[in-house]
mmCIF file of C-alpha atoms in Angstrom:
data_model
loop_
_atom_site.group_PDB
_atom_site.id
_atom_site.type_symbol
_atom_site.label_atom_id
_atom_site.label_comp_id
_atom_site.label_asym_id
_atom_site.label_seq_id
_atom_site.Cartn_x
_atom_site.Cartn_y
_atom_site.Cartn_z
ATOM 1 C CA UNK A 108 -12.865 -3.287 3.148
ATOM 2 C CA UNK A 109 -13.085 -4.054 -0.540
ATOM 3 C CA UNK A 110 -10.244 -4.202 -2.955
ATOM 4 C CA UNK A 111 -11.118 -0.635 -3.852
ATOM 5 C CA UNK A 112 -10.913 0.755 -0.346
ATOM 6 C CA UNK A 113 -7.529 1.800 0.939
ATOM 7 C CA UNK A 114 -6.492 0.271 4.217
ATOM 8 C CA UNK A 115 -3.615 2.662 4.125
ATOM 9 C CA UNK A 116 -6.130 5.432 4.772
ATOM 10 C CA UNK A 117 -6.563 4.164 8.328
ATOM 11 C CA UNK A 118 -2.950 5.138 9.036
ATOM 12 C CA UNK A 119 -3.742 8.799 8.416
ATOM 13 C CA UNK A 120 -5.110 11.266 10.880
ATOM 14 C CA UNK A 121 -8.575 12.479 9.914
ATOM 15 C CA UNK A 122 -8.367 15.721 8.017
ATOM 16 C CA UNK A 123 -4.744 15.259 6.910
ATOM 17 C CA UNK A 124 -4.036 16.606 3.449
ATOM 18 C CA UNK A 125 -3.999 14.375 0.415
ATOM 19 C CA UNK A 126 -5.528 11.014 -0.397
ATOM 20 C CA UNK A 127 -4.773 7.772 1.459
ATOM 21 C CA UNK A 128 -2.458 5.089 0.230
ATOM 22 C CA UNK A 129 -4.220 2.496 -1.921
ATOM 23 C CA UNK A 130 -4.734 -1.099 -0.778
ATOM 24 C CA UNK A 131 -1.458 -2.879 -0.068
ATOM 25 C CA UNK A 132 0.404 0.232 -1.211
ATOM 26 C CA UNK A 133 -0.105 -0.257 -4.956
ATOM 27 C CA UNK A 134 -2.427 -1.261 -7.752
ATOM 28 C CA UNK A 135 -2.232 -4.718 -9.267
ATOM 29 C CA UNK A 136 0.458 -4.649 -11.934
ATOM 30 C CA UNK A 137 2.196 -1.539 -10.517
ATOM 31 C CA UNK A 138 5.901 -1.771 -9.667
ATOM 32 C CA UNK A 139 6.859 -2.814 -6.169
ATOM 33 C CA UNK A 140 9.368 -1.161 -3.825
ATOM 34 C CA UNK A 141 12.638 -0.331 -5.499
ATOM 35 C CA UNK A 142 11.206 -0.722 -8.978
ATOM 36 C CA UNK A 143 10.867 2.085 -11.499
ATOM 37 C CA UNK A 144 7.309 3.338 -11.848
ATOM 38 C CA UNK A 145 6.234 4.263 -15.390
ATOM 39 C CA UNK A 146 4.474 7.661 -15.663
ATOM 40 C CA UNK A 147 1.242 6.001 -16.828
ATOM 41 C CA UNK A 148 1.079 3.792 -13.745
ATOM 42 C CA UNK A 149 1.836 6.713 -11.448
ATOM 43 C CA UNK A 150 -1.033 8.674 -12.983
ATOM 44 C CA UNK A 151 -3.419 5.734 -12.575
ATOM 45 C CA UNK A 152 -2.251 5.273 -9.010
ATOM 46 C CA UNK A 153 -2.899 8.942 -8.249
ATOM 47 C CA UNK A 154 -6.383 8.826 -9.766
ATOM 48 C CA UNK A 155 -7.071 5.612 -7.874
ATOM 49 C CA UNK A 156 -5.975 7.195 -4.597
ATOM 50 C CA UNK A 157 -8.141 10.248 -5.078
ATOM 51 C CA UNK A 158 -11.176 8.198 -6.118
ATOM 52 C CA UNK A 159 -11.100 6.299 -2.825
ATOM 53 C CA UNK A 160 -10.144 9.310 -0.725
ATOM 54 C CA UNK A 161 -12.092 9.012 2.501
ATOM 55 C CA UNK A 162 -13.166 12.653 2.435
ATOM 56 C CA UNK A 163 -15.156 11.931 -0.731
ATOM 57 C CA UNK A 164 -17.048 8.967 0.639
ATOM 58 C CA UNK A 165 -17.186 9.363 4.416
ATOM 59 C CA UNK A 166 -17.874 12.160 6.914
ATOM 60 C CA UNK A 167 -14.966 13.884 8.620
ATOM 61 C CA UNK A 168 -13.013 11.957 11.290
ATOM 62 C CA UNK A 169 -13.971 8.592 9.785
ATOM 63 C CA UNK A 170 -11.754 6.236 7.765
ATOM 64 C CA UNK A 171 -12.226 3.012 5.835
ATOM 65 C CA UNK A 172 -10.650 1.204 8.775
ATOM 66 C CA UNK A 173 -13.758 2.040 10.789
ATOM 67 C CA UNK A 174 -15.769 -0.105 8.369
ATOM 68 C CA UNK A 175 -13.562 -3.201 8.441
ATOM 69 C CA UNK A 176 -15.363 -6.444 9.289
ATOM 70 C CA UNK A 177 -14.840 -7.306 12.951
ATOM 71 C CA UNK A 178 -16.530 -9.084 15.842
ATOM 72 C CA UNK A 179 -18.898 -10.870 13.478
ATOM 73 C CA UNK A 180 -20.206 -7.593 12.033
ATOM 74 C CA UNK A 181 -20.094 -7.305 8.230
ATOM 75 C CA UNK A 182 -19.960 -3.982 6.393
ATOM 76 C CA UNK A 183 -20.610 -3.058 2.762
ATOM 77 C CA UNK A 184 -17.621 -3.434 0.442
ATOM 78 C CA UNK A 185 -17.060 -2.043 -3.045
ATOM 79 C CA UNK A 186 -15.982 -5.482 -4.245
ATOM 80 C CA UNK A 187 -19.442 -6.823 -3.370
ATOM 81 C CA UNK A 188 -20.809 -5.148 -6.485
ATOM 82 C CA UNK A 189 -18.595 -7.091 -8.884
ATOM 83 C CA UNK A 190 -21.157 -9.883 -8.847
ATOM 84 C CA UNK A 191 -23.868 -7.622 -10.295
ATOM 85 C CA UNK A 192 -22.476 -7.716 -13.851
ATOM 86 C CA UNK A 193 -22.585 -11.520 -14.242
ATOM 87 C CA UNK A 194 -25.956 -11.466 -12.454
ATOM 88 C CA UNK A 195 -27.201 -8.930 -15.023
ATOM 89 C CA UNK A 196 -26.235 -11.328 -17.821
ATOM 90 C CA UNK A 197 -28.028 -14.094 -15.927
ATOM 91 C CA UNK A 198 -31.115 -11.874 -15.765
ATOM 92 C CA UNK A 199 -31.013 -11.495 -19.561
ATOM 93 C CA UNK A 200 -30.854 -15.282 -19.980
ATOM 94 C CA UNK A 201 -33.693 -15.828 -17.498
ATOM 95 C CA UNK A 202 -35.716 -13.147 -19.271
ATOM 96 C CA UNK A 203 -35.244 -14.854 -22.632
ATOM 97 C CA UNK A 204 -36.594 -18.173 -21.345
ATOM 98 C CA UNK A 205 -39.339 -16.447 -19.325
ATOM 99 C CA UNK A 206 -40.616 -14.631 -22.395
ATOM 100 C CA UNK A 207 -40.371 -17.803 -24.483
ATOM 101 C CA UNK A 208 -41.941 -20.327 -22.114
ATOM 102 C CA UNK A 209 -44.137 -18.195 -19.830
ATOM 103 C CA UNK A 210 -45.090 -14.889 -21.458
ATOM 104 C CA UNK A 211 -45.666 -16.257 -24.966
ATOM 105 C CA UNK A 212 -48.041 -19.075 -23.887
ATOM 106 C CA UNK A 213 -49.846 -16.587 -21.634
ATOM 107 C CA UNK A 214 -50.226 -14.233 -24.602
ATOM 108 C CA UNK A 215 -51.644 -17.081 -26.691
ATOM 109 C CA UNK A 216 -54.099 -17.868 -23.902
ATOM 110 C CA UNK A 217 -55.256 -14.235 -24.023
ATOM 111 C CA UNK A 218 -55.443 -14.375 -27.844
ATOM 112 C CA UNK A 219 -52.562 -11.944 -28.324
ATOM 113 C CA UNK A 220 -50.849 -12.807 -31.593
ATOM 114 C CA UNK A 221 -48.236 -11.406 -33.888
ATOM 115 C CA UNK A 222 -49.859 -9.066 -36.400
ATOM 116 C CA UNK A 223 -49.032 -9.650 -40.042
ATOM 117 C CA UNK A 224 -47.806 -6.367 -41.468
ATOM 118 C CA UNK A 225 -47.424 -5.418 -45.086
ATOM 119 C CA UNK A 226 -43.747 -4.836 -45.710
ATOM 120 C CA UNK A 227 -42.443 -1.942 -47.737
ATOM 121 C CA UNK A 228 -41.064 -3.240 -51.047
ATOM 122 C CA UNK A 229 -37.297 -2.810 -51.517
ATOM 123 C CA UNK A 230 -36.480 0.654 -52.816
ATOM 124 C CA UNK A 231 -32.880 1.902 -52.346
ATOM 125 C CA UNK A 232 -33.811 5.569 -52.926
ATOM 126 C CA UNK A 233 -36.576 5.649 -50.334
ATOM 127 C CA UNK A 234 -34.635 3.453 -47.901
ATOM 128 C CA UNK A 235 -31.638 5.793 -48.033
ATOM 129 C CA UNK A 236 -33.864 8.799 -47.294
ATOM 130 C CA UNK A 237 -35.602 6.906 -44.478
ATOM 131 C CA UNK A 238 -32.314 6.036 -42.770
ATOM 132 C CA UNK A 239 -30.487 9.311 -43.308
ATOM 133 C CA UNK A 240 -33.007 12.155 -43.608
ATOM 134 C CA UNK A 241 -36.141 11.195 -41.713
ATOM 135 C CA UNK A 242 -39.119 8.899 -41.400
ATOM 136 C CA UNK A 243 -41.756 11.580 -42.103
ATOM 137 C CA UNK A 244 -40.956 13.313 -45.423
ATOM 138 C CA UNK A 245 -42.600 16.667 -46.061
ATOM 139 C CA UNK A 246 -44.767 17.252 -49.104
ATOM 140 C CA UNK A 247 -41.923 18.828 -51.106
ATOM 141 C CA UNK A 248 -39.673 15.877 -50.226
ATOM 142 C CA UNK A 249 -42.417 13.425 -51.236
ATOM 143 C CA UNK A 250 -42.607 15.071 -54.652
ATOM 144 C CA UNK A 251 -38.812 14.944 -55.061
ATOM 145 C CA UNK A 252 -38.692 11.282 -53.974
ATOM 146 C CA UNK A 253 -41.540 10.528 -56.377
ATOM 147 C CA UNK A 254 -39.497 11.820 -59.299
ATOM 148 C CA UNK A 255 -36.342 10.019 -58.131
ATOM 149 C CA UNK A 256 -38.028 6.669 -57.528
ATOM 150 C CA UNK A 257 -40.537 6.673 -60.373
ATOM 151 C CA UNK A 258 -43.454 6.180 -57.935
ATOM 152 C CA UNK A 259 -46.500 8.358 -57.466
ATOM 153 C CA UNK A 260 -46.736 10.623 -54.446
ATOM 154 C CA UNK A 261 -49.337 8.373 -52.852
ATOM 155 C CA UNK A 262 -47.147 5.297 -53.395
ATOM 156 C CA UNK A 263 -44.244 7.098 -51.706
ATOM 157 C CA UNK A 264 -46.454 7.979 -48.719
ATOM 158 C CA UNK A 265 -47.697 4.375 -48.528
ATOM 159 C CA UNK A 266 -44.116 3.081 -48.659
ATOM 160 C CA UNK A 267 -43.095 5.281 -45.705
ATOM 161 C CA UNK A 268 -46.188 4.218 -43.728
ATOM 162 C CA UNK A 269 -45.348 0.569 -44.178
ATOM 163 C CA UNK A 270 -41.663 1.162 -43.453
ATOM 164 C CA UNK A 271 -42.469 2.977 -40.199
ATOM 165 C CA UNK A 272 -44.794 0.161 -39.168
ATOM 166 C CA UNK A 273 -42.012 -2.363 -39.782
ATOM 167 C CA UNK A 274 -39.921 -0.638 -37.125
ATOM 168 C CA UNK A 275 -42.713 -0.530 -34.570
ATOM 169 C CA UNK A 276 -42.678 -3.315 -31.965
ATOM 170 C CA UNK A 277 -45.423 -5.894 -32.215
ATOM 171 C CA UNK A 278 -48.157 -6.285 -29.624
ATOM 172 C CA UNK A 279 -46.701 -9.652 -28.609
ATOM 173 C CA UNK A 280 -43.251 -8.139 -28.036
ATOM 174 C CA UNK A 281 -44.786 -5.450 -25.822
ATOM 175 C CA UNK A 282 -46.790 -8.012 -23.854
ATOM 176 C CA UNK A 283 -43.752 -10.208 -23.224
ATOM 177 C CA UNK A 284 -41.681 -7.244 -22.065
ATOM 178 C CA UNK A 285 -44.445 -6.015 -19.736
ATOM 179 C CA UNK A 286 -44.913 -9.542 -18.346
ATOM 180 C CA UNK A 287 -41.221 -9.840 -17.481
ATOM 181 C CA UNK A 288 -41.084 -6.454 -15.778
ATOM 182 C CA UNK A 289 -44.349 -7.075 -13.924
ATOM 183 C CA UNK A 290 -42.993 -10.346 -12.555
ATOM 184 C CA UNK A 291 -39.727 -8.803 -11.383
ATOM 185 C CA UNK A 292 -41.225 -5.644 -9.877
ATOM 186 C CA UNK A 293 -43.886 -7.581 -7.983
ATOM 187 C CA UNK A 294 -41.374 -10.055 -6.528
ATOM 188 C CA UNK A 295 -38.906 -7.237 -5.778
ATOM 189 C CA UNK A 296 -41.573 -5.187 -3.984
ATOM 190 C CA UNK A 297 -42.660 -8.135 -1.823
ATOM 191 C CA UNK A 298 -39.035 -9.029 -1.068
ATOM 192 C CA UNK A 299 -38.153 -5.401 -0.346
ATOM 193 C CA UNK A 300 -41.000 -5.018 2.109
ATOM 194 C CA UNK A 301 -39.919 -8.237 3.823
ATOM 195 C CA UNK A 302 -36.423 -6.762 4.179
ATOM 196 C CA UNK A 303 -37.466 -3.426 5.710
ATOM 197 C CA UNK A 304 -40.886 -3.826 7.358
ATOM 198 C CA UNK A 305 -39.456 -5.087 10.653
ATOM 199 C CA UNK A 306 -36.692 -2.479 10.807
ATOM 200 C CA UNK A 307 -37.072 0.486 13.174
ATOM 201 C CA UNK A 308 -36.047 3.014 10.489
ATOM 202 C CA UNK A 309 -39.066 1.986 8.403
ATOM 203 C CA UNK A 310 -41.221 3.707 11.022
ATOM 204 C CA UNK A 311 -38.810 6.366 12.315
ATOM 205 C CA UNK A 312 -36.717 8.029 9.599
ATOM 206 C CA UNK A 313 -34.216 9.450 12.093
ATOM 207 C CA UNK A 314 -33.076 5.908 12.855
ATOM 208 C CA UNK A 315 -31.787 5.669 9.275
ATOM 209 C CA UNK A 316 -28.758 7.628 10.468
ATOM 210 C CA UNK A 317 -28.433 6.144 13.946
ATOM 211 C CA UNK A 318 -24.773 5.178 14.286
ATOM 212 C CA UNK A 319 -23.948 6.125 10.676
ATOM 213 C CA UNK A 320 -21.714 5.093 9.001
ATOM 214 C CA UNK A 321 -20.800 2.307 11.423
ATOM 215 C CA UNK A 322 -23.849 0.296 10.352
ATOM 216 C CA UNK A 323 -23.331 -3.374 9.575
ATOM 217 C CA UNK A 324 -25.236 -5.135 6.803
ATOM 218 C CA UNK A 325 -27.298 -8.315 6.933
ATOM 219 C CA UNK A 326 -27.696 -10.962 4.192
ATOM 220 C CA UNK A 327 -31.212 -9.817 3.228
ATOM 221 C CA UNK A 328 -29.961 -6.272 2.588
ATOM 222 C CA UNK A 329 -27.015 -7.614 0.591
ATOM 223 C CA UNK A 330 -29.157 -9.719 -1.738
ATOM 224 C CA UNK A 331 -31.807 -7.036 -2.091
ATOM 225 C CA UNK A 332 -29.122 -4.612 -3.290
ATOM 226 C CA UNK A 333 -27.346 -7.082 -5.569
ATOM 227 C CA UNK A 334 -30.563 -8.224 -7.270
ATOM 228 C CA UNK A 335 -31.941 -4.709 -7.763
ATOM 229 C CA UNK A 336 -28.663 -3.384 -9.154
ATOM 230 C CA UNK A 337 -28.246 -6.413 -11.428
ATOM 231 C CA UNK A 338 -31.756 -5.942 -12.789
ATOM 232 C CA UNK A 339 -31.138 -2.288 -13.668
ATOM 233 C CA UNK A 340 -27.857 -3.247 -15.333
ATOM 234 C CA UNK A 341 -29.828 -5.760 -17.425
ATOM 235 C CA UNK A 342 -32.348 -3.060 -18.378
ATOM 236 C CA UNK A 343 -29.512 -0.805 -19.496
ATOM 237 C CA UNK A 344 -27.918 -3.625 -21.515
ATOM 238 C CA UNK A 345 -31.196 -4.462 -23.263
ATOM 239 C CA UNK A 346 -32.539 -0.934 -23.769
ATOM 240 C CA UNK A 347 -31.485 -0.852 -27.425
ATOM 241 C CA UNK A 348 -33.635 -3.900 -28.223
ATOM 242 C CA UNK A 349 -36.546 -3.121 -25.886
ATOM 243 C CA UNK A 350 -39.678 -1.241 -26.925
ATOM 244 C CA UNK A 351 -38.679 2.359 -27.636
ATOM 245 C CA UNK A 352 -40.998 5.174 -26.603
ATOM 246 C CA UNK A 353 -40.852 8.941 -26.769
ATOM 247 C CA UNK A 354 -39.183 9.107 -23.356
ATOM 248 C CA UNK A 355 -36.302 6.880 -24.528
ATOM 249 C CA UNK A 356 -33.646 9.401 -23.459
ATOM 250 C CA UNK A 357 -35.317 9.928 -20.089
ATOM 251 C CA UNK A 358 -35.355 6.148 -19.597
ATOM 252 C CA UNK A 359 -31.604 5.997 -20.185
ATOM 253 C CA UNK A 360 -31.049 8.849 -17.713
ATOM 254 C CA UNK A 361 -33.268 7.061 -15.194
ATOM 255 C CA UNK A 362 -31.408 3.741 -15.510
ATOM 256 C CA UNK A 363 -27.984 5.383 -15.272
ATOM 257 C CA UNK A 364 -29.020 7.554 -12.292
ATOM 258 C CA UNK A 365 -30.510 4.518 -10.552
ATOM 259 C CA UNK A 366 -27.357 2.439 -11.069
ATOM 260 C CA UNK A 367 -25.173 5.278 -9.775
ATOM 261 C CA UNK A 368 -27.432 5.829 -6.759
ATOM 262 C CA UNK A 369 -27.586 2.163 -5.796
ATOM 263 C CA UNK A 370 -23.823 1.736 -6.247
ATOM 264 C CA UNK A 371 -22.909 4.910 -4.395
ATOM 265 C CA UNK A 372 -25.284 4.198 -1.514
ATOM 266 C CA UNK A 373 -23.603 0.814 -1.117
ATOM 267 C CA UNK A 374 -20.073 2.300 -1.217
ATOM 268 C CA UNK A 375 -20.933 5.039 1.287
ATOM 269 C CA UNK A 376 -23.056 2.756 3.491
ATOM 270 C CA UNK A 377 -26.300 4.628 2.787
ATOM 271 C CA UNK A 378 -27.922 1.203 2.790
ATOM 272 C CA UNK A 379 -30.838 1.913 5.102
ATOM 273 C CA UNK A 380 -31.941 4.871 2.991
ATOM 274 C CA UNK A 381 -31.277 2.864 -0.164
ATOM 275 C CA UNK A 382 -33.591 0.003 0.808
ATOM 276 C CA UNK A 383 -36.395 2.462 1.553
ATOM 277 C CA UNK A 384 -35.948 4.187 -1.814
ATOM 278 C CA UNK A 385 -35.876 0.949 -3.810
ATOM 279 C CA UNK A 386 -38.992 -0.457 -2.124
ATOM 280 C CA UNK A 387 -40.821 2.820 -2.668
ATOM 281 C CA UNK A 388 -40.074 2.739 -6.412
ATOM 282 C CA UNK A 389 -41.106 -0.905 -6.791
ATOM 283 C CA UNK A 390 -44.451 -0.197 -5.096
ATOM 284 C CA UNK A 391 -45.986 1.325 -8.240
ATOM 285 C CA UNK A 392 -43.979 -0.146 -11.104
ATOM 286 C CA UNK A 393 -45.666 -3.546 -11.064
ATOM 287 C CA UNK A 394 -49.079 -1.858 -11.265
ATOM 288 C CA UNK A 395 -48.101 -0.035 -14.451
ATOM 289 C CA UNK A 396 -46.780 -3.209 -16.076
ATOM 290 C CA UNK A 397 -49.921 -5.161 -15.160
ATOM 291 C CA UNK A 398 -52.089 -2.396 -16.649
ATOM 292 C CA UNK A 399 -50.079 -2.676 -19.877
ATOM 293 C CA UNK A 400 -50.582 -6.441 -19.958
ATOM 294 C CA UNK A 401 -54.365 -6.122 -19.672
ATOM 295 C CA UNK A 402 -54.310 -3.323 -22.222
ATOM 296 C CA UNK A 403 -52.530 -5.509 -24.782
ATOM 297 C CA UNK A 404 -55.029 -8.305 -24.044
ATOM 298 C CA UNK A 405 -57.931 -5.924 -24.755
ATOM 299 C CA UNK A 406 -59.311 -6.000 -21.198
ATOM 300 C CA UNK A 407 -60.251 -2.333 -21.251
ATOM 301 C CA UNK A 408 -62.071 -1.987 -17.920
ATOM 302 C CA UNK A 409 -59.447 -3.953 -15.981
ATOM 303 C CA UNK A 410 -56.670 -1.902 -17.583
ATOM 304 C CA UNK A 411 -58.450 1.367 -16.760
ATOM 305 C CA UNK A 412 -59.029 0.438 -13.131
ATOM 306 C CA UNK A 413 -55.466 -0.729 -12.547
ATOM 307 C CA UNK A 414 -54.078 2.364 -14.245
ATOM 308 C CA UNK A 415 -56.088 4.652 -11.962
ATOM 309 C CA UNK A 416 -54.732 2.751 -8.930
ATOM 310 C CA UNK A 417 -51.222 3.036 -10.385
ATOM 311 C CA UNK A 418 -51.614 6.793 -10.913
ATOM 312 C CA UNK A 419 -52.727 7.269 -7.297
ATOM 313 C CA UNK A 420 -49.877 5.139 -5.904
ATOM 314 C CA UNK A 421 -47.336 6.862 -8.191
ATOM 315 C CA UNK A 422 -48.384 10.359 -7.124
ATOM 316 C CA UNK A 423 -48.410 9.451 -3.426
ATOM 317 C CA UNK A 424 -45.073 7.627 -3.445
ATOM 318 C CA UNK A 425 -43.057 9.668 -5.985
ATOM 319 C CA UNK A 426 -44.440 13.186 -5.461
ATOM 320 C CA UNK A 427 -45.347 13.083 -1.770
ATOM 321 C CA UNK A 428 -43.487 10.408 0.216
ATOM 322 C CA UNK A 429 -40.222 10.612 -1.730
ATOM 323 C CA UNK A 430 -39.682 14.407 -1.604
ATOM 324 C CA UNK A 431 -41.281 15.149 1.774
ATOM 325 C CA UNK A 432 -40.162 12.086 3.733
ATOM 326 C CA UNK A 433 -37.266 10.322 2.022
ATOM 327 C CA UNK A 434 -35.494 13.398 0.606
ATOM 328 C CA UNK A 435 -36.079 15.239 3.880
ATOM 329 C CA UNK A 436 -34.482 12.269 5.597
ATOM 330 C CA UNK A 437 -31.385 12.312 3.337
ATOM 331 C CA UNK A 438 -31.010 16.104 3.157
ATOM 332 C CA UNK A 439 -31.853 17.339 6.679
ATOM 333 C CA UNK A 440 -31.171 14.588 9.204
ATOM 334 C CA UNK A 441 -27.526 13.854 8.249
ATOM 335 C CA UNK A 442 -26.552 17.470 8.933
ATOM 336 C CA UNK A 443 -27.611 16.985 12.547
ATOM 337 C CA UNK A 444 -24.828 14.395 12.910
ATOM 338 C CA UNK A 445 -21.918 15.582 10.754
ATOM 339 C CA UNK A 446 -20.919 18.384 8.343
ATOM 340 C CA UNK A 447 -21.866 17.979 4.703
ATOM 341 C CA UNK A 448 -19.264 16.208 2.560
ATOM 342 C CA UNK A 449 -18.965 15.308 -1.128
ATOM 343 C CA UNK A 450 -20.921 12.083 -0.797
ATOM 344 C CA UNK A 451 -23.793 13.921 0.852
ATOM 345 C CA UNK A 452 -24.043 16.417 -2.018
ATOM 346 C CA UNK A 453 -23.577 13.771 -4.700
ATOM 347 C CA UNK A 454 -26.217 11.398 -3.350
ATOM 348 C CA UNK A 455 -28.825 14.117 -2.954
ATOM 349 C CA UNK A 456 -28.021 15.575 -6.382
ATOM 350 C CA UNK A 457 -28.753 12.207 -7.985
ATOM 351 C CA UNK A 458 -31.935 11.985 -5.934
ATOM 352 C CA UNK A 459 -32.866 15.378 -7.363
ATOM 353 C CA UNK A 460 -32.386 14.039 -10.903
ATOM 354 C CA UNK A 461 -34.744 11.154 -10.143
ATOM 355 C CA UNK A 462 -37.283 13.524 -8.645
ATOM 356 C CA UNK A 463 -37.288 15.665 -11.797
ATOM 357 C CA UNK A 464 -37.912 12.538 -13.874
ATOM 358 C CA UNK A 465 -40.819 11.656 -11.583
ATOM 359 C CA UNK A 466 -42.373 15.070 -12.197
ATOM 360 C CA UNK A 467 -41.877 14.600 -15.951
ATOM 361 C CA UNK A 468 -43.634 11.217 -15.924
ATOM 362 C CA UNK A 469 -46.345 12.402 -13.539
ATOM 363 C CA UNK A 470 -47.386 14.947 -16.171
ATOM 364 C CA UNK A 471 -48.086 12.185 -18.701
ATOM 365 C CA UNK A 472 -49.699 9.936 -16.114
ATOM 366 C CA UNK A 473 -52.119 12.634 -14.977
ATOM 367 C CA UNK A 474 -53.019 13.449 -18.584
ATOM 368 C CA UNK A 475 -53.765 9.815 -19.300
ATOM 369 C CA UNK A 476 -55.652 9.355 -16.018
ATOM 370 C CA UNK A 477 -57.824 12.358 -16.890
ATOM 371 C CA UNK A 478 -58.654 10.793 -20.247
ATOM 372 C CA UNK A 479 -59.509 7.491 -18.559
ATOM 373 C CA UNK A 480 -61.895 9.216 -16.169
ATOM 374 C CA UNK A 481 -63.542 11.351 -18.861
ATOM 375 C CA UNK A 482 -63.850 8.406 -21.269
ATOM 376 C CA UNK A 483 -61.796 10.021 -24.026
ATOM 377 C CA UNK A 484 -59.511 8.124 -26.375
ATOM 378 C CA UNK A 485 -56.557 6.794 -24.404
ATOM 379 C CA UNK A 486 -53.182 5.855 -25.781
ATOM 380 C CA UNK A 487 -49.811 5.721 -24.088
ATOM 381 C CA UNK A 488 -48.611 9.212 -24.905
ATOM 382 C CA UNK A 489 -45.025 7.988 -24.974
ATOM 383 C CA UNK A 490 -45.792 5.659 -27.919
ATOM 384 C CA UNK A 491 -46.390 6.305 -31.602
ATOM 385 C CA UNK A 492 -49.749 4.995 -32.867
ATOM 386 C CA UNK A 493 -49.601 2.419 -35.637
ATOM 387 C CA UNK A 494 -50.679 3.634 -39.069
ATOM 388 C CA UNK A 495 -53.192 1.593 -41.041
ATOM 389 C CA UNK A 496 -53.484 0.868 -44.743
ATOM 390 C CA UNK A 497 -56.891 2.579 -44.749
ATOM 391 C CA UNK A 498 -55.066 5.911 -44.522
ATOM 392 C CA UNK A 499 -54.995 7.439 -47.989
ATOM 393 C CA UNK A 500 -52.278 9.932 -47.271
ATOM 394 C CA UNK A 501 -50.092 11.400 -44.599
ATOM 395 C CA UNK A 502 -52.724 14.030 -43.992
ATOM 396 C CA UNK A 503 -55.112 11.318 -42.817
ATOM 397 C CA UNK A 504 -52.617 10.212 -40.213
ATOM 398 C CA UNK A 505 -51.758 13.700 -39.021
ATOM 399 C CA UNK A 506 -55.234 15.141 -39.212
ATOM 400 C CA UNK A 507 -57.512 12.507 -37.804
ATOM 401 C CA UNK A 508 -56.191 8.996 -38.215
ATOM 402 C CA UNK A 509 -57.528 7.750 -34.876
ATOM 403 C CA UNK A 510 -60.872 9.447 -35.332
ATOM 404 C CA UNK A 511 -61.351 8.029 -38.828
ATOM 405 C CA UNK A 512 -61.094 4.441 -37.582
ATOM 406 C CA UNK A 513 -64.004 2.434 -36.152
ATOM 407 C CA UNK A 514 -64.287 2.644 -32.383
ATOM 408 C CA UNK A 515 -65.131 0.068 -29.734
ATOM 409 C CA UNK A 516 -65.834 1.406 -26.239
ATOM 410 C CA UNK A 517 -64.091 4.607 -27.183
ATOM 411 C CA UNK A 518 -60.959 2.813 -28.462
ATOM 412 C CA UNK A 519 -59.771 2.514 -32.061
ATOM 413 C CA UNK A 520 -59.841 -1.044 -33.381
ATOM 414 C CA UNK A 521 -56.852 -2.260 -35.356
ATOM 415 C CA UNK A 522 -56.900 -5.155 -37.759
ATOM 416 C CA UNK A 523 -55.947 -7.865 -35.247
ATOM 417 C CA UNK A 524 -58.892 -6.979 -32.974
ATOM 418 C CA UNK A 525 -56.627 -5.628 -30.230
ATOM 419 C CA UNK A 526 -56.760 -2.055 -29.028
ATOM 420 C CA UNK A 527 -53.611 -0.163 -29.749
ATOM 421 C CA UNK A 528 -53.000 1.811 -26.593
ATOM 422 C CA UNK A 529 -49.376 1.349 -25.742
#
């Protein structure tokens, strides 16, 4: 197997106590036979042995030797995933040029432009409070800052409004990000369906575990895994610079859980289940990103219609198919073949984390879908609305900022003639 999988484990009888020997008997850089072994290296070696202990990754009576390439059959290896980190960096480079030479001209074609914002004038006192104490000062704090800065209370409120708007991503930045994700998710969904649609386990879930874990991989499965994992690594690397919404922490949890799930399913040869799960997730993501793109372009009716389709697909795939078909497949069927082991519990625990996130997002999606259907004001509830200079105080923003603005087709109009929904 991979560099991380101990061939020495094949020398052990299944069920014997203790971890297997690591590959070639030692880690790179560890002393050879007859050499003194520093305590630090011995500790690393022990941790390494336990990490790749077969009882953690494989069912009882199976060893890594059972998954060695032979007779033209290729099996998943831990070392296969090394390529995903450089591929993630390649994704970031491709994204940069895509946004520059594809998404930006497309935005210009749709008349989406950078909005000129009034910048908050330099003020060390207010800037220090903004960075250290909060972006929304209370009335008592406004009065204190007014005395400290020599500005009136209304000038302090205006300064904070402008400063908050400086930190908000522009409409063009949002459009470029949505365009990139739409392109990837659409291609990934089509490719994923091409990988699994002709497989028997796509139609009969019990065949996911037929012969497990002695299930060889094919090139299409390999590349599907590597590309998906690399893309989620790239999302994690760029999350600090991407558009931040109210579910920022949940997004981080989602990316980390997804990376762990994809990696673990490759290590433990849960590849058939993994391809089904990845394709199922991609089936709705591209719809959401396309709805965002039309929203930023001001195509209200198109955005509404696509969002309703997205909501339906999301609910069916994430709250029906995933828990009642996929999770049933990963929780129930394996126990018909072998006793539960650590990998079984770990994989399904991570699936449970994803399912909780799906319920969390479904709440917001259903709220927004209800507002679409009833014709009420719709904004992405994960985003903060931009504040306008027409607001004469913080109370205007908190009390009825959206209602006080002119409306077009039920949407507030901002100064660049684009509807601010996301």
